[in-house]
Coordinates of C-alpha atoms in Angstrom, one line a residue:
Chain A
X6 CA 0.0 0.0 0.0
X7 CA 1.2 3.4 -0.8
X8 CA 3.2 5.5 1.6
X9 CA 0.8 8.2 1.0
X10 CA -1.8 6.4 3.2
X11 CA 0.6 4.5 5.4
X12 CA 2.6 7.0 7.4
X13 CA 4.4 6.5 10.7
X14 CA 1.1 7.2 12.5
X15 CA -0.6 4.3 10.8
X16 CA 2.5 2.1 11.5
X17 CA 2.2 2.9 15.1
X18 CA -1.6 2.2 15.0
X19 CA -1.0 -1.2 13.4
X20 CA 1.8 -2.0 15.9
X21 CA -0.2 -1.0 18.8
X22 CA -3.2 -3.1 17.7
X23 CA -0.9 -6.1 17.2
X24 CA 0.5 -5.7 20.7
X25 CA -2.9 -5.3 22.2
X26 CA -4.0 -8.5 20.6
X27 CA -0.9 -10.4 21.7
X28 CA -0.5 -9.0 25.1
X29 CA -3.8 -7.9 26.3
X30 CA -6.2 -10.4 24.7
X31 CA -4.4 -13.7 23.8
X32 CA -1.8 -13.8 26.5
X33 CA 0.4 -16.6 25.2
X34 CA 4.1 -16.6 26.0
X35 CA 7.3 -18.5 25.6
X36 CA 10.5 -18.3 27.6
X37 CA 13.6 -17.6 25.6
X38 CA 17.0 -18.9 26.7
X39 CA 19.6 -17.0 24.7
X40 CA 23.2 -18.3 24.5
X41 CA 25.6 -16.1 26.3
X42 CA 28.5 -15.6 23.8
X43 CA 30.5 -13.9 26.6
X44 CA 30.0 -16.7 29.1
X45 CA 30.3 -19.7 26.8
X46 CA 33.7 -21.1 26.3
X47 CA 34.5 -21.2 22.6
X48 CA 37.0 -23.6 21.1
X49 CA 40.0 -21.8 19.7
X50 CA 40.2 -23.8 16.5
X51 CA 36.7 -24.9 15.8
X52 CA 35.2 -21.7 17.1
X53 CA 32.3 -23.7 18.5
X54 CA 31.3 -24.1 22.1
X55 CA 30.7 -27.5 23.4
X56 CA 29.2 -26.4 26.7
X57 CA 26.9 -23.5 26.1
X58 CA 26.0 -21.1 28.8
X59 CA 22.6 -19.4 28.6
X60 CA 21.3 -16.1 29.8
X61 CA 18.4 -15.9 32.2
X62 CA 15.2 -16.7 30.5
X63 CA 13.1 -13.8 29.0
X64 CA 9.3 -14.0 28.9
X65 CA 8.2 -13.1 25.4
X66 CA 4.6 -12.5 24.3
X67 CA 3.7 -14.2 21.1
X68 CA 1.2 -16.2 19.2
X69 CA 2.0 -19.8 19.2
X70 CA 1.1 -22.4 16.6
X71 CA 1.3 -25.7 18.5
X72 CA 1.7 -28.7 16.3
X73 CA 0.5 -32.1 17.5
X74 CA 3.4 -34.3 18.5
X75 CA 4.9 -36.7 16.0
X76 CA 5.6 -40.2 17.0
X77 CA 8.9 -41.4 15.7
X78 CA 9.8 -45.1 15.8
X79 CA 13.2 -46.5 15.2
X80 CA 15.2 -49.5 16.4
X81 CA 15.4 -48.0 19.9
X82 CA 11.7 -47.8 20.2
X83 CA 9.3 -44.9 19.7
X84 CA 9.5 -41.3 20.9
X85 CA 7.2 -38.2 20.9
X86 CA 8.6 -35.5 18.9
X87 CA 7.3 -31.9 19.0
X88 CA 7.8 -29.0 16.7
X89 CA 6.4 -25.6 17.2
X90 CA 6.2 -22.1 15.6
X91 CA 6.0 -18.9 17.6
X92 CA 5.2 -15.6 16.0
X93 CA 6.7 -12.7 17.8
X94 CA 6.1 -9.1 17.1
X95 CA 9.2 -7.5 15.6
X96 CA 8.6 -4.1 17.1
X97 CA 8.1 -5.6 20.6
X98 CA 11.5 -7.3 20.3
X99 CA 13.0 -4.0 19.1
X100 CA 11.5 -2.1 22.1
X101 CA 13.0 -4.7 24.4
X102 CA 16.3 -4.9 22.6
X103 CA 16.1 -8.6 22.0
X104 CA 17.6 -10.4 19.0
X105 CA 16.6 -14.0 18.4
X106 CA 19.2 -16.2 16.9
X107 CA 19.2 -19.7 15.6
X108 CA 20.6 -22.0 18.3
X109 CA 18.8 -20.2 21.1
X110 CA 16.4 -22.3 23.1
X111 CA 12.9 -21.5 24.3
X112 CA 10.3 -23.3 26.3
X113 CA 6.6 -23.6 25.8
X114 CA 4.8 -25.5 28.5
X115 CA 7.1 -28.2 29.8
X116 CA 8.9 -28.7 26.5
X117 CA 12.1 -27.1 25.5
X118 CA 12.8 -26.3 21.8
X119 CA 15.9 -25.3 19.9
X120 CA 15.4 -22.6 17.5
X121 CA 16.2 -23.9 14.0
X122 CA 15.2 -20.7 12.2
X123 CA 14.0 -17.3 13.1
X124 CA 13.4 -15.2 9.9
X125 CA 11.7 -12.0 9.7
X126 CA 8.4 -13.1 8.0
X127 CA 6.8 -10.1 6.7
X128 CA 6.9 -6.3 6.4
X129 CA 4.1 -4.0 7.1
X130 CA 2.3 -3.1 4.0
X131 CA 5.4 -3.7 2.0
X132 CA 7.4 -1.0 3.8
X133 CA 10.8 -2.6 4.1
X134 CA 11.9 -0.7 7.2
X135 CA 8.8 -1.8 9.2
X136 CA 9.0 -5.6 10.0
X137 CA 5.8 -7.3 11.0
X138 CA 6.9 -10.4 12.9
X139 CA 9.5 -13.1 13.4
X140 CA 8.5 -16.7 12.9
X141 CA 10.5 -18.8 15.4
X142 CA 10.5 -22.4 14.4
X143 CA 11.5 -24.8 17.2
X144 CA 12.6 -28.4 17.3
X145 CA 12.2 -30.2 20.5
X146 CA 15.5 -30.3 22.4
X147 CA 16.8 -33.6 23.9
X148 CA 17.1 -33.5 27.6
X149 CA 20.9 -33.9 27.5
X150 CA 21.0 -31.0 25.1
X151 CA 19.1 -28.5 27.3
X152 CA 17.9 -28.6 30.8
X153 CA 16.3 -25.9 32.8
X154 CA 13.8 -25.0 35.4
X155 CA 10.3 -25.3 33.8
X156 CA 8.2 -22.2 33.8
X157 CA 4.4 -22.6 33.8
X158 CA 1.9 -22.9 32.6
X159 CA 2.7 -26.5 31.7
X160 CA -0.2 -28.9 31.8
X161 CA -3.3 -29.8 33.8
X162 CA -1.7 -33.2 34.4
X163 CA 0.8 -31.7 36.7
X164 CA 0.3 -30.6 40.3
X165 CA 2.8 -27.8 40.3
X166 CA 1.6 -24.4 41.6
X167 CA 2.1 -22.8 38.2
X168 CA 1.0 -25.8 36.1
X169 CA -2.2 -24.1 35.3
X170 CA -2.1 -20.3 34.7
X171 CA -4.9 -18.8 36.9
X172 CA -3.7 -15.2 36.5
X173 CA -3.5 -13.2 33.4
X174 CA -2.6 -9.5 33.6
X175 CA -2.9 -7.1 30.7
X176 CA 0.0 -4.8 29.9
X177 CA -1.7 -2.0 28.0
X178 CA 1.6 -0.1 27.5
X179 CA 2.2 0.4 31.2
X180 CA 5.8 0.0 32.3
X181 CA 4.8 -2.3 35.1
X182 CA 1.7 -4.4 35.9
X183 CA 1.0 -6.4 38.9
X184 CA 3.4 -9.1 37.7
X185 CA 6.3 -6.8 37.4
X186 CA 8.0 -4.9 34.6
X187 CA 6.4 -5.4 31.2
X188 CA 8.7 -3.7 28.8
X189 CA 5.7 -2.9 26.8
X190 CA 5.6 0.3 24.7
X191 CA 2.6 1.5 22.8
X192 CA 3.9 4.0 20.2
X193 CA 0.7 6.1 19.9
X194 CA 1.0 6.7 23.6
X195 CA 4.7 7.2 23.6
X196 CA 4.6 10.0 21.0
X197 CA 1.6 11.7 22.6
X198 CA -1.0 10.8 20.1
X199 CA -3.1 9.0 22.6
X200 CA -3.3 9.3 26.3
X201 CA -3.1 6.5 28.9
X202 CA -6.3 4.4 29.2
X203 CA -8.9 5.6 31.7
X204 CA -8.0 2.7 34.0
X205 CA -5.1 0.4 34.4
X206 CA -4.5 -3.1 33.1
X207 CA -7.2 -5.5 34.0
X208 CA -6.5 -9.0 35.1
X209 CA -8.1 -12.3 35.1
X210 CA -7.5 -13.9 38.4
X211 CA -9.0 -15.6 41.4
X212 CA -9.1 -12.2 43.1
X213 CA -12.6 -11.7 41.8
X214 CA -13.9 -13.9 44.6
X215 CA -16.0 -11.3 46.2
X216 CA -18.8 -12.1 43.8
X217 CA -17.7 -15.7 43.5
X218 CA -17.1 -15.4 39.8
X219 CA -13.6 -16.9 39.9
X220 CA -12.3 -14.0 37.9
X221 CA -11.5 -10.5 38.8
X222 CA -12.2 -9.5 35.3
X223 CA -15.9 -9.3 36.1
X224 CA -15.4 -7.6 39.4
X225 CA -14.1 -4.1 40.4
X226 CA -10.9 -4.2 42.3
Chain B
X24 CA -2.7 14.6 32.2
X25 CA -4.1 17.1 29.8
X26 CA -7.4 18.7 30.8
X27 CA -9.7 20.7 28.7
X28 CA -8.7 23.9 30.5
X29 CA -4.9 23.5 30.0
X30 CA -5.1 22.3 26.4
X31 CA -4.7 24.9 23.6
X32 CA -7.4 25.0 21.1
X33 CA -9.3 22.0 22.6
X34 CA -12.2 22.2 20.1
X35 CA -12.3 23.1 16.5
X36 CA -14.5 26.2 16.7
X37 CA -13.9 27.1 20.3
X38 CA -17.5 28.2 20.7
X39 CA -18.0 26.9 24.2
X40 CA -14.4 26.9 25.4
X41 CA -15.2 29.8 27.8
X42 CA -18.5 28.7 28.9
X43 CA -18.6 28.2 32.6
X44 CA -19.9 24.6 32.6
X45 CA -18.5 23.3 29.3
X46 CA -14.8 22.6 30.2
X47 CA -15.6 20.6 33.3
X48 CA -18.2 18.5 31.5
X49 CA -15.7 18.0 28.6
X50 CA -13.3 16.3 31.0
X51 CA -16.0 14.1 32.3
X52 CA -17.1 13.4 28.8
X53 CA -13.7 11.8 28.0
X54 CA -14.3 9.2 30.7
X55 CA -18.0 8.8 29.7
X56 CA -17.1 8.1 26.1
X57 CA -14.1 5.9 26.6
X58 CA -15.7 3.9 29.3
X59 CA -18.8 3.3 27.2
X60 CA -16.6 2.2 24.3
X61 CA -14.6 -0.2 26.4
X62 CA -11.4 1.5 27.1
X63 CA -11.3 -0.1 30.6
X64 CA -10.5 -3.4 28.8
X65 CA -9.1 -2.5 25.4
X66 CA -7.8 0.7 23.9
X67 CA -10.2 3.2 22.4
X68 CA -8.2 5.0 19.7
X69 CA -9.7 8.3 20.2
X70 CA -7.8 11.4 21.3
X71 CA -9.3 13.8 23.8
X72 CA -9.5 16.5 21.2
X73 CA -11.6 14.2 19.1
X74 CA -14.0 13.6 21.9
X75 CA -14.1 17.3 22.7
X76 CA -14.7 18.0 19.0
X77 CA -17.6 15.6 19.1
X78 CA -18.8 17.2 22.3
X79 CA -18.8 20.7 20.7
X80 CA -20.5 19.2 17.6
X81 CA -23.2 17.6 19.7
X82 CA -23.9 20.8 21.5
X83 CA -24.0 22.8 18.3
X84 CA -26.3 20.2 16.8
X85 CA -28.6 20.5 19.8
X86 CA -28.5 24.3 19.5
X87 CA -29.2 24.2 15.8
X88 CA -32.2 21.9 16.1
X89 CA -33.5 23.8 19.0
X90 CA -33.2 27.1 17.0
X91 CA -34.8 25.6 14.0
X92 CA -37.9 24.8 16.0
X93 CA -37.8 28.1 17.7
X94 CA -37.6 29.7 14.3
X95 CA -40.8 27.7 13.3
X96 CA -42.6 29.3 16.2
X97 CA -41.1 32.8 16.1
X98 CA -40.0 33.6 12.6
X99 CA -43.3 35.5 11.9
X100 CA -42.5 37.9 14.8
X101 CA -38.9 38.5 13.8
X102 CA -39.6 39.2 10.0
X103 CA -38.2 42.6 9.2
X104 CA -36.3 42.9 12.6
X105 CA -32.7 44.1 12.4
X106 CA -30.5 41.2 11.9
X107 CA -27.6 42.8 13.8
X108 CA -24.9 40.3 14.7
X109 CA -27.2 37.4 14.1
X110 CA -27.5 36.7 17.8
X111 CA -29.5 37.8 20.7
X112 CA -33.0 36.4 19.7
X113 CA -32.2 32.8 20.8
X114 CA -33.7 31.4 24.0
X115 CA -36.1 34.3 24.2
X116 CA -40.0 34.3 24.6
X117 CA -40.8 37.1 22.3
X118 CA -43.9 39.2 22.2
X119 CA -46.2 38.6 19.3
X120 CA -47.1 41.1 16.5
X121 CA -49.2 41.3 13.4
X122 CA -46.6 43.0 11.2
X123 CA -46.5 40.0 9.0
X124 CA -50.3 40.1 8.3
X125 CA -50.5 43.8 7.8
X126 CA -47.7 43.7 5.4
X127 CA -49.6 41.1 3.4
X128 CA -52.7 43.4 3.4
X129 CA -50.8 46.4 2.1
X130 CA -51.0 45.6 -1.6
X131 CA -54.8 45.2 -1.3
X132 CA -55.0 48.5 0.3
X133 CA -52.9 49.9 -2.5
X134 CA -55.2 48.5 -5.0
X135 CA -58.2 50.0 -3.3
X136 CA -56.4 53.3 -3.2
X137 CA -56.4 53.5 0.6
X138 CA -52.9 52.8 1.7
X139 CA -50.0 50.7 0.7
X140 CA -46.3 51.4 0.5
X141 CA -46.1 53.2 -2.8
X142 CA -47.1 56.6 -3.9
X143 CA -49.7 57.2 -6.6
X144 CA -48.9 60.0 -9.0
X145 CA -51.5 62.4 -10.2
X146 CA -51.3 64.2 -13.4
X147 CA -53.6 65.7 -16.0
X148 CA -54.2 65.6 -19.7
X149 CA -55.3 68.7 -21.4
X150 CA -58.4 67.7 -23.3
X151 CA -59.2 69.0 -26.8
X152 CA -62.6 69.2 -28.2
X153 CA -63.4 66.4 -30.5
X154 CA -60.2 64.4 -29.6
X155 CA -60.8 61.1 -28.0
X156 CA -57.3 59.5 -27.7
X157 CA -54.4 60.8 -25.6
X158 CA -51.0 59.3 -25.1
X159 CA -50.5 58.7 -21.4
X160 CA -46.8 58.4 -21.6
X161 CA -46.3 61.8 -23.3
X162 CA -49.3 63.8 -22.5
X163 CA -49.9 63.1 -18.8
X164 CA -48.1 65.9 -17.0
X165 CA -47.8 67.2 -13.5
X166 CA -48.6 70.7 -12.3
X167 CA -45.3 72.0 -13.7
X168 CA -46.1 70.6 -17.1
X169 CA -43.4 67.9 -16.8
X170 CA -44.2 64.4 -18.0
X171 CA -45.4 62.1 -15.2
X172 CA -44.0 58.9 -16.8
X173 CA -40.6 57.8 -15.6
X174 CA -39.1 55.4 -18.2
X175 CA -36.9 53.8 -15.5
X176 CA -39.9 52.3 -13.6
X177 CA -41.8 50.4 -16.2
X178 CA -45.3 50.7 -17.4
X179 CA -47.9 53.0 -16.1
X180 CA -50.9 51.7 -14.4
X181 CA -54.0 53.7 -14.2
X182 CA -55.7 53.8 -10.8
X183 CA -58.4 56.3 -11.4
X184 CA -59.4 58.7 -14.1
X185 CA -61.1 61.8 -12.9
X186 CA -62.7 62.6 -16.2
X187 CA -65.9 64.6 -15.8
X188 CA -67.4 62.4 -13.1
X189 CA -70.7 63.7 -11.5
X190 CA -70.5 63.3 -7.9
X191 CA -73.0 61.1 -6.1
X192 CA -73.8 63.7 -3.5
X193 CA -76.5 65.6 -5.2
X194 CA -78.1 62.5 -6.6
X195 CA -77.9 60.9 -3.3
X196 CA -81.0 62.4 -2.0
X197 CA -83.2 62.1 -5.0
X198 CA -81.9 60.2 -7.9
X199 CA -85.0 60.6 -10.0
X200 CA -85.6 64.2 -9.6
X201 CA -85.6 66.1 -12.8
X202 CA -84.0 69.0 -11.2
X203 CA -80.9 66.9 -10.7
X204 CA -80.4 66.8 -14.4
X205 CA -80.9 70.4 -14.5
X206 CA -78.4 71.0 -11.8
X207 CA -76.1 68.7 -13.6
X208 CA -76.2 70.8 -16.7
X209 CA -75.4 73.9 -14.8
X210 CA -72.7 72.2 -12.8
X211 CA -74.5 72.7 -9.5
X212 CA -73.8 70.3 -6.8
X213 CA -75.0 69.2 -3.4
X214 CA -78.6 68.7 -2.5
X215 CA -81.6 70.1 -4.2
X216 CA -84.4 72.2 -2.6
X217 CA -86.7 69.1 -2.8
X218 CA -84.5 67.2 -0.4
X219 CA -86.3 65.5 2.5
X220 CA -84.1 64.3 5.3
X221 CA -84.6 60.9 7.1
X222 CA -82.8 59.9 10.2
X223 CA -81.0 56.8 9.1
X224 CA -78.1 54.8 10.4
X225 CA -74.8 55.6 9.0
X226 CA -74.3 52.3 7.3
X227 CA -77.6 53.0 5.3
X228 CA -75.9 56.1 4.0
X229 CA -72.8 54.2 3.1
X230 CA -74.6 51.3 1.4
X231 CA -76.7 53.7 -0.6
X232 CA -73.7 55.8 -1.7
X233 CA -72.1 52.6 -2.9
X234 CA -75.2 51.6 -4.7
X235 CA -75.5 55.0 -6.4
X236 CA -72.0 55.1 -7.3
X237 CA -72.2 51.7 -9.0
X238 CA -75.4 52.8 -10.6
X239 CA -73.8 55.9 -12.0
X240 CA -70.7 54.1 -13.3
X241 CA -72.5 51.1 -14.8
X242 CA -75.9 52.1 -15.9
X243 CA -76.1 55.8 -16.2
X244 CA -72.9 57.3 -16.8
X245 CA -71.5 57.8 -20.3
X246 CA -68.2 58.8 -18.9
X247 CA -65.7 56.1 -19.2
X248 CA -62.3 55.3 -20.7
X249 CA -60.4 52.5 -22.4
X250 CA -56.8 51.8 -22.5
X251 CA -55.2 50.9 -25.8
X252 CA -51.4 50.5 -25.7
X253 CA -50.2 53.8 -24.4
X254 CA -53.3 55.6 -25.3
X255 CA -56.2 56.6 -23.2
X256 CA -59.5 56.8 -25.0
X257 CA -62.1 58.9 -23.3
X258 CA -65.8 58.5 -23.6
X259 CA -67.8 60.5 -24.6
X260 CA -65.9 62.6 -27.1
X261 CA -64.7 65.6 -25.1
X262 CA -66.8 68.7 -25.8
X263 CA -64.8 71.1 -23.6
X264 CA -61.1 71.9 -23.2
X265 CA -60.9 71.1 -19.4
X266 CA -58.3 68.9 -17.8
X267 CA -58.8 65.3 -17.1
X268 CA -56.9 64.4 -13.9
X269 CA -55.5 60.9 -13.8
X270 CA -54.0 59.0 -10.9
X271 CA -51.4 56.5 -12.0
X272 CA -48.7 54.3 -10.5
X273 CA -45.7 52.6 -12.0
X274 CA -44.1 49.3 -11.1
X275 CA -43.9 49.0 -7.3
X276 CA -40.2 48.3 -6.7
X277 CA -40.2 45.9 -3.7
X278 CA -36.9 47.1 -2.5
X279 CA -37.7 50.8 -2.7
X280 CA -41.1 51.8 -1.4
X281 CA -42.2 55.3 -0.9
X282 CA -40.6 55.7 2.5
X283 CA -37.4 54.6 4.1
X284 CA -38.0 51.0 5.1
X285 CA -35.2 49.3 7.0
X286 CA -37.3 46.3 7.5
X287 CA -36.7 45.3 3.9
X288 CA -33.1 44.6 4.9
X289 CA -34.0 42.9 8.2
X290 CA -34.9 39.3 8.9
X291 CA -36.3 37.7 5.9
X292 CA -36.1 33.9 6.6
X293 CA -34.4 31.4 8.9
X294 CA -31.0 32.1 7.6
X295 CA -30.7 35.6 9.0
X296 CA -32.8 35.2 12.1
X297 CA -30.7 36.6 15.0
X298 CA -30.4 33.2 16.6
X299 CA -27.0 32.6 18.0
X300 CA -25.8 29.3 19.6
X301 CA -27.5 28.3 22.8
X302 CA -25.3 28.8 25.8
X303 CA -24.2 25.5 27.2
X304 CA -24.5 26.6 30.8
X305 CA -28.2 27.4 30.2
X306 CA -29.0 24.0 28.9
X307 CA -31.0 21.9 31.4
X308 CA -30.5 18.3 32.3
X309 CA -32.7 17.1 29.6
X310 CA -30.6 18.7 26.9
X311 CA -27.3 17.8 28.5
X312 CA -28.2 14.1 28.6
X313 CA -29.1 14.3 24.9
X314 CA -25.7 16.0 24.2
X315 CA -23.8 13.3 26.2
X316 CA -25.5 10.5 24.2
X317 CA -25.0 12.2 20.9
X318 CA -21.4 12.8 21.7
X319 CA -21.0 9.1 22.5
X320 CA -22.8 8.2 19.2
X321 CA -20.5 10.6 17.2
X322 CA -17.4 9.2 19.0
X323 CA -18.5 5.7 18.2
X324 CA -18.8 6.6 14.5
X325 CA -15.5 8.2 14.5
X326 CA -13.8 5.2 16.1
X327 CA -15.4 3.1 13.5
X328 CA -13.7 5.2 10.8
X329 CA -10.4 5.0 12.6
X330 CA -10.5 1.3 12.9
X331 CA -11.8 0.8 9.4
X332 CA -9.0 2.5 7.6
X333 CA -7.5 -0.9 7.0
X334 CA -9.7 -3.9 6.2
X335 CA -7.5 -6.1 8.4
X336 CA -4.7 -5.3 10.8
X337 CA -1.6 -7.6 10.5
X338 CA -0.6 -9.1 13.8
X339 CA 2.1 -11.8 14.3
X340 CA 1.2 -14.8 12.1
X341 CA -2.4 -13.6 11.6
X342 CA -4.4 -10.6 10.8
X343 CA -7.4 -9.4 12.7
X344 CA -10.4 -7.5 11.6
X345 CA -11.6 -4.7 13.8
X346 CA -15.2 -4.0 14.6
X347 CA -15.3 -0.9 12.4
X348 CA -18.5 -1.6 10.5
X349 CA -20.4 -2.2 13.7
X350 CA -19.1 1.0 15.2
X351 CA -20.1 3.0 12.2
X352 CA -23.5 1.6 11.8
X353 CA -24.3 1.6 15.5
X354 CA -23.0 5.1 16.0
X355 CA -24.8 6.4 12.9
X356 CA -28.1 4.8 13.9
X357 CA -27.8 6.1 17.5
X358 CA -27.1 9.5 16.2
X359 CA -30.0 9.5 13.8
X360 CA -32.4 8.1 16.4
X361 CA -31.4 10.8 18.9
X362 CA -31.9 13.5 16.3
X363 CA -35.2 12.1 15.2
X364 CA -36.5 11.8 18.8
X365 CA -35.4 15.4 19.5
X366 CA -37.1 16.7 16.4
X367 CA -40.2 14.7 17.2
X368 CA -40.3 16.2 20.7
X369 CA -39.7 19.7 19.5
X370 CA -42.3 19.3 16.8
X371 CA -44.9 18.7 19.5
X372 CA -43.8 21.9 21.3
X373 CA -44.0 24.5 18.5
X374 CA -46.3 27.4 19.5
X375 CA -48.9 26.2 17.1
X376 CA -48.9 22.7 18.6
X377 CA -49.1 24.2 22.1
X378 CA -52.1 26.2 21.1
X379 CA -53.7 23.0 19.8
X380 CA -52.9 21.2 23.0
X381 CA -54.3 24.0 25.1
X382 CA -57.4 24.1 22.9
X383 CA -58.0 20.4 23.2
X384 CA -57.3 20.6 26.9
X385 CA -59.9 23.4 27.3
X386 CA -62.4 21.3 25.5
X387 CA -61.7 18.3 27.6
X388 CA -62.1 20.5 30.7
X389 CA -65.5 21.6 29.4
X390 CA -66.5 18.1 28.8
X391 CA -65.5 17.1 32.3
X392 CA -67.2 20.0 33.9
X393 CA -70.5 18.9 32.5
X394 CA -70.4 15.9 34.8
X395 CA -69.7 18.0 37.9
X396 CA -72.9 18.7 39.9
X397 CA -73.9 22.3 40.2
X398 CA -74.3 23.3 43.9
X399 CA -77.8 24.2 45.1
X400 CA -78.6 27.8 44.7
X401 CA -76.2 28.3 41.8
X402 CA -78.6 27.0 39.1
X403 CA -82.1 27.5 38.0
X404 CA -84.2 24.4 37.8
X405 CA -87.5 24.1 35.8
X406 CA -90.4 21.7 36.6

């Protein structure tokens, strides 16, 4: 679409809507484990690191395409094999200063994945400087390959405290919400086009118990 | 956070920016609109200035509709009134007058020769013995001998020809008396010695005078004229050289009557009625609630246009379609509905309608009173 109709203001609008859908409505997330180039010991000759050191995990808001597991059978028996695609908003990554590289790991539920590719998938209305999202393709990592604390939610089969997510808090462009720092930036607000919402981020949680609805979303806090 | 008061040019026209109540209401309006459109949960992509613009628009809309209906009731009293700065007449309960009606009656009075807004011109034609046709445009002259006809004012219209026209007075008393004819020949006038007086009501005299006048003109008189082009043809053929006085008038220029008339340049229709915008601080709770709802409807429609700029919005891996069309159609239908209801309400409150209502009410009261027993001693009973 022509640049006459898609100006920076429209780009901001599109980005903000995308962030709203991902962060304030859908609420899916992955945990990214980036390889620390500084901390990993790299072989002098091969320039590869046999024992990689990872940075602390980063929570990333995204839309996840969860593929059904594939059952692979070989001479050692059968194994469940997961692949996954996560779509991460490019501007959100830029705001947070995160660069996703092949070889990094991420978890979704109780499964860890190695990132096999992370290409920039599309531009916004063909404007090359405005990237739309990154498609992160992950291949299930073997346990000996990557092992970390599992961050919930995982599965209703488990009994861990965070196995089922019972709290979802919107971000709505606020620097912090009840769960901590968000890193969320809404460009229309940042550049003064729009003002802050008339009320803060809403949450879905058990705090809505005063009317016994099981969710604060339907109750005033 | 920006408030209405500390924002520069908060509204497009700034009409209500200094009103005592408007700024405070404007700040509340932002919350009202945004909350109704769901900003507590998801963003409403409207700026404060957009909402304030809608608020101003809604107030102006209310004011305009109100003034339209006020105009329906009051225009007739304002016609001809100085337009001034086109304000000052709004929100007033004006006194009635009959200027409109009397103005309409003026041309009839003019035709009857008893009033109107234009002067008649009298002139005379010098008759010549044996000559029957005279050119009005050249031979009709005033007392100074100058032509009466002004070629800038169009054709002449004859109002009355004072040819030799016997007065009714001396025939009034005895129309068949032979002496009248004698008096006539000698140019005597007034009553004759045979006159007998009766005491009669005045209208009798007036009616009789009219009857005689018509009789003289239609049945008895030979004195008449015809117009043929610019010529006046007199009947009978003049036998004397006296002057025939003729009262004429030319085209009545509606912008230039005989006297200085500023009302011509005054109020002529709704467009120049001196009705300014209604003051917001003088709008009561009924009106304010209408304005709030109208502002909300306008904001909903605007938000629909904003969200509808793109058919679908790209999000990671997907695209979403926003509720633009719902917003536009709902906002528009709310807006139209509010406007229709207001018009309907005001239509039932024009002064004409109020008179009808009052009249019906009076009739209903009369009906009800028929069933109320009259106290003893207050009525006369027969039987």
